[in-house]
Every structure is written in C-alpha cells, then in structure tokens.
Amino acid sequence: DSGVTQTPKHLITATGQRVTLRCSPRSGDLSVYWYQQSLDQGLQFLIQYYNGEERAKGNILERFSAQQFPDLHSELNLSSLELGDSALYFCASSVEWAAGQYEQYFGPGTRLTVT
Amino acid sequence: AQSVTQPDIHITVSEGASLELRCNYSYGATPYLFWYVQSPGQGLQLLLKYFSGDTLVQGIKGFEAEFKRSQSSFNLRKPSVHWSDAAEYFCAVGYTGGGNKLTFGTGTQLKVEL
C-alpha cells in the first residue's frame, strides 16, 4: 500500500458524459501527479499540482481538467467523454529523496470504461 | 524531449533463472531513472531509483539496476527469478525542472515458467 488513495476504483459511463476522479496523496506530500495508462498510448503524464498550484502539464486534453484543494486532495475532471478515453488513470504523490529530486508513489488507479 | 525505450515487450524466464530487462533513455542532461513494477490490477510500485553516485543500485525484492552513461542504459537485473515476479515492468526517466514529471517506457511483460 503506497498510501495514495484513489476513488472510485472502477467507473463505467457513456460517451458524452462527465466524470470526476479523486485522489488523496500520502500524508505530507504536497505534489500530486495524474497519469493515463491506455493500451495504445501507454503511460502518459497528464498534469502535476504542487500545493494547490499547477506545476507542469503534459498531454492533457482540453476536455480534461484538474485541481488540487487546500487539504491537498486532487480531482481530475473528464468531460465530453469519448470511447478513446477508456483507460486506467493513476494518481501519484511525491517525496523529495535528494535535493530537487522526487520519487513518486502511485495509487491503485481508477479504471474508466466509456461505452 | 526525453524518451525511454524498452525493446522487449515480452520476456519469459524459468523460475530460478537470472533476469535482465533492458531500458535505454534519451536525454541531454543527467536524468534520474526509475524502475516500477505493475502486477495485474495493481498500481505501480517503485523498485529502485538512480540519480547520481554508485552506478549499481539496489532495490526491493532482490532487484538491482546498473546505470551506464556511455550506453544510455539502465538495465534491471535479478539473479534468481521467483514465480511471484511475473508482472509488467516499466522504466521511467525524470529530470529536474518541468515539475519532475516521469516519462515511461512501454513496459516489459515478464512471464515466469515453473
């Protein structure tokens, strides 16, 4: 158990719908990262938040957005869902293991199925 | 931009045999490198990491990896594989700046024959 929690574990929804994925980082970790794992794209970085502010952005679609709240939990919002958005979505939080270097601990993921 | 290549999509080894999973990275500066393992239906577990210092790093579950700058490689090894090691293994590269995001390889699926 990494200490990172994600809810829900599974989500099945229809095209065009909107969903919210939730992540709670490990106690004390200020950074939260979101990744998408799909068969065709592999594991891709979506976005990072640090203490409530967006820190880095990856291949995140405009239909997707995220935020980090004052209690440091984060939510990833996916809207106008398409079949291709079906994937496993991971959240990670990080701890500094050397000056400026961080290791990321991953949650169990949310499996999203769009039908 | 940095990239990671794991040339072996699938590898099958017998239990008790040695294992080496290959990872090559492309990045201009010194990267920091990770190996993660993902069991079916599970999240990613960190096996080991490298940034600087001794180029041979030890990780959990008896794994080790060696950083070779001249070959831009960070191969994962285990001297004797156990059936429970069957999983998917991902090599990842990060760098200082840019928020420390990780770029992952495509993964190597390890099958262990009893």
XYZ file of C-alpha atoms in Angstrom:
229
model
C 0.000 0.000 0.000
C 1.600 3.235 -1.187
C -0.545 5.498 0.965
C -2.068 7.177 -2.082
C -5.791 6.579 -2.354
C -7.977 6.883 -5.404
C -11.732 6.671 -5.796
C -13.634 5.172 -7.397
C -11.810 2.010 -8.349
C -13.972 1.429 -11.390
C -16.188 3.757 -13.376
C -18.413 2.908 -16.309
C -20.100 5.709 -18.152
C -21.437 6.650 -21.564
C -19.974 8.804 -24.278
C -20.582 12.493 -23.818
C -20.747 12.245 -20.051
C -18.568 13.888 -17.418
C -16.809 12.156 -14.527
C -14.640 13.146 -11.603
C -11.777 11.073 -10.300
C -10.474 11.703 -6.832
C -7.039 11.294 -5.321
C -5.670 11.729 -1.815
C -1.889 11.952 -1.602
C 0.286 10.427 1.077
C 0.347 12.346 4.293
C 2.758 15.252 3.968
C 3.201 15.053 0.195
C 2.473 18.371 -1.487
C 2.691 17.248 -5.105
C 0.068 15.293 -6.972
C 0.529 13.903 -10.482
C -2.035 12.404 -12.831
C -1.165 9.783 -15.428
C -3.222 7.948 -18.014
C -2.462 4.354 -18.971
C -4.037 3.047 -22.154
C -3.220 0.203 -24.496
C -2.357 2.438 -27.422
C -0.646 5.333 -25.615
C 0.988 3.553 -22.700
C 1.614 5.526 -19.503
C 1.402 9.238 -20.108
C 1.817 12.161 -17.769
C -1.187 14.437 -17.729
C -0.676 17.137 -15.133
C 1.009 17.981 -11.839
C -0.099 20.149 -8.947
C 2.049 21.366 -6.112
C 0.392 22.737 -3.005
C -2.675 23.826 -4.915
C -0.971 25.277 -7.961
C -0.465 23.775 -11.380
C 3.218 22.944 -11.774
C 3.516 21.048 -15.060
C 1.304 19.990 -17.905
C 1.672 17.047 -20.222
C -0.534 15.547 -22.902
C -3.769 16.549 -21.242
C -6.759 17.149 -23.476
C -8.707 20.387 -23.221
C -11.731 18.317 -22.190
C -9.802 17.282 -19.087
C -9.071 19.493 -16.119
C -7.726 19.037 -12.632
C -7.396 20.888 -9.398
C -5.823 20.450 -6.005
C -7.707 21.571 -2.950
C -6.431 23.161 0.288
C -6.468 19.773 2.008
C -4.183 18.598 -0.861
C -6.551 16.076 -2.374
C -6.908 16.371 -6.099
C -9.655 15.790 -8.619
C -9.371 15.040 -12.306
C -12.431 16.032 -14.310
C -13.050 14.386 -17.647
C -15.836 15.771 -19.805
C -17.446 15.040 -23.172
C -16.111 11.548 -22.824
C -15.176 9.533 -25.878
C -14.567 5.821 -26.289
C -10.853 6.545 -26.544
C -10.799 7.978 -23.035
C -11.254 4.484 -21.631
C -8.088 3.905 -19.638
C -6.574 3.425 -16.236
C -5.974 6.765 -14.532
C -3.285 6.902 -11.900
C -2.581 9.487 -9.309
C 0.836 9.764 -7.689
C 2.285 11.903 -4.942
C 5.919 12.632 -4.402
C 8.515 12.973 -1.717
C 11.904 14.646 -2.120
C 14.575 11.958 -1.856
C 17.526 14.124 -2.833
C 17.913 17.832 -3.407
C 15.438 18.664 -6.131
C 14.746 15.016 -6.878
C 11.450 13.384 -6.212
C 10.204 9.831 -6.138
C 6.597 9.242 -6.935
C 4.271 6.866 -5.162
C 1.323 5.668 -7.184
C -2.221 4.962 -6.160
C -4.105 1.857 -7.295
C -5.746 3.685 -10.172
C -9.259 4.278 -11.427
C -10.333 2.181 -14.368
C -12.616 4.221 -16.603
C -14.717 2.488 -19.216
C -16.618 4.642 -21.675
C -19.388 2.811 -23.556
C 12.424 15.804 -25.137
C 13.350 12.798 -23.107
C 12.282 9.328 -24.158
C 12.574 5.804 -22.846
C 12.843 2.615 -24.860
C 12.172 -0.846 -23.537
C 12.965 -3.037 -26.515
C 11.491 -6.234 -25.105
C 7.710 -6.318 -24.979
C 7.540 -9.834 -23.549
C 10.127 -11.938 -21.760
C 9.732 -15.472 -20.452
C 12.162 -16.966 -17.970
C 12.170 -20.093 -15.875
C 11.878 -19.805 -12.142
C 15.331 -19.630 -10.616
C 16.909 -18.257 -13.769
C 18.520 -14.850 -13.958
C 16.735 -11.886 -15.475
C 17.779 -8.752 -17.287
C 15.266 -6.205 -18.565
C 16.620 -3.579 -20.890
C 15.995 0.140 -20.756
C 17.526 2.880 -22.879
C 16.845 6.536 -22.402
C 17.368 9.647 -24.424
C 18.012 12.843 -22.577
C 20.587 15.601 -22.891
C 21.494 16.045 -19.261
C 21.848 13.512 -16.483
C 18.440 12.065 -15.897
C 17.097 10.409 -12.879
C 15.892 6.908 -13.566
C 13.370 4.575 -12.051
C 12.062 1.075 -12.398
C 8.464 0.360 -11.438
C 6.559 -2.909 -11.338
C 2.854 -3.330 -12.013
C 1.063 -6.523 -11.070
C -2.291 -7.271 -12.715
C -4.958 -4.927 -11.440
C -2.484 -3.099 -9.244
C -0.833 0.275 -9.210
C 2.828 0.936 -9.855
C 5.329 0.018 -7.187
C 8.755 1.621 -7.130
C 11.545 -0.962 -7.323
C 14.573 1.318 -7.377
C 15.898 4.704 -8.451
C 19.100 6.370 -9.617
C 20.263 9.915 -9.855
C 23.936 10.046 -9.067
C 26.663 8.211 -7.235
C 27.207 4.484 -7.415
C 26.017 3.312 -10.803
C 24.819 -0.017 -9.407
C 21.708 0.495 -7.325
C 19.892 -1.997 -5.174
C 16.163 -2.087 -4.876
C 13.411 -4.033 -3.239
C 12.573 -7.674 -3.883
C 16.174 -8.513 -4.768
C 16.329 -6.346 -7.882
C 19.257 -4.219 -8.932
C 19.956 -1.922 -11.863
C 23.092 -0.531 -13.431
C 23.366 2.906 -14.970
C 25.699 3.062 -17.962
C 26.064 6.583 -19.243
C 28.050 5.543 -22.314
C 25.211 3.277 -23.423
C 22.370 5.473 -22.130
C 21.059 2.388 -20.397
C 19.577 1.467 -17.058
C 19.001 -2.282 -17.163
C 17.183 -4.111 -14.410
C 18.551 -7.417 -13.159
C 17.699 -10.154 -10.741
C 19.938 -13.167 -10.160
C 17.146 -15.656 -9.470
C 13.556 -15.047 -10.513
C 10.605 -16.175 -8.421
C 7.165 -17.027 -9.812
C 5.780 -14.003 -7.952
C 7.949 -11.706 -10.079
C 5.615 -12.212 -13.023
C 4.330 -8.713 -13.758
C 4.872 -5.773 -16.058
C 7.983 -3.695 -15.550
C 8.321 -0.058 -16.501
C 11.426 2.035 -16.812
C 10.932 5.773 -16.319
C 13.040 8.885 -16.651
C 12.601 12.194 -14.918
C 14.548 15.380 -14.794
C 14.911 18.391 -12.591
C 12.611 21.141 -13.665
C 9.374 20.748 -15.570
C 7.719 19.608 -12.420
C 9.605 16.329 -12.161
C 7.159 14.505 -14.378
C 8.087 10.991 -15.400
C 8.323 9.667 -18.935
C 7.698 5.940 -19.069
C 8.790 3.235 -21.428
C 6.234 0.940 -22.993
C 6.843 -1.757 -20.432
C 8.115 -5.333 -20.483
C 5.734 -8.126 -19.577
C 7.555 -10.804 -17.617
C 6.270 -14.366 -17.579
C 7.834 -16.893 -15.225
C 7.659 -20.563 -16.098
C 7.606 -23.004 -13.211
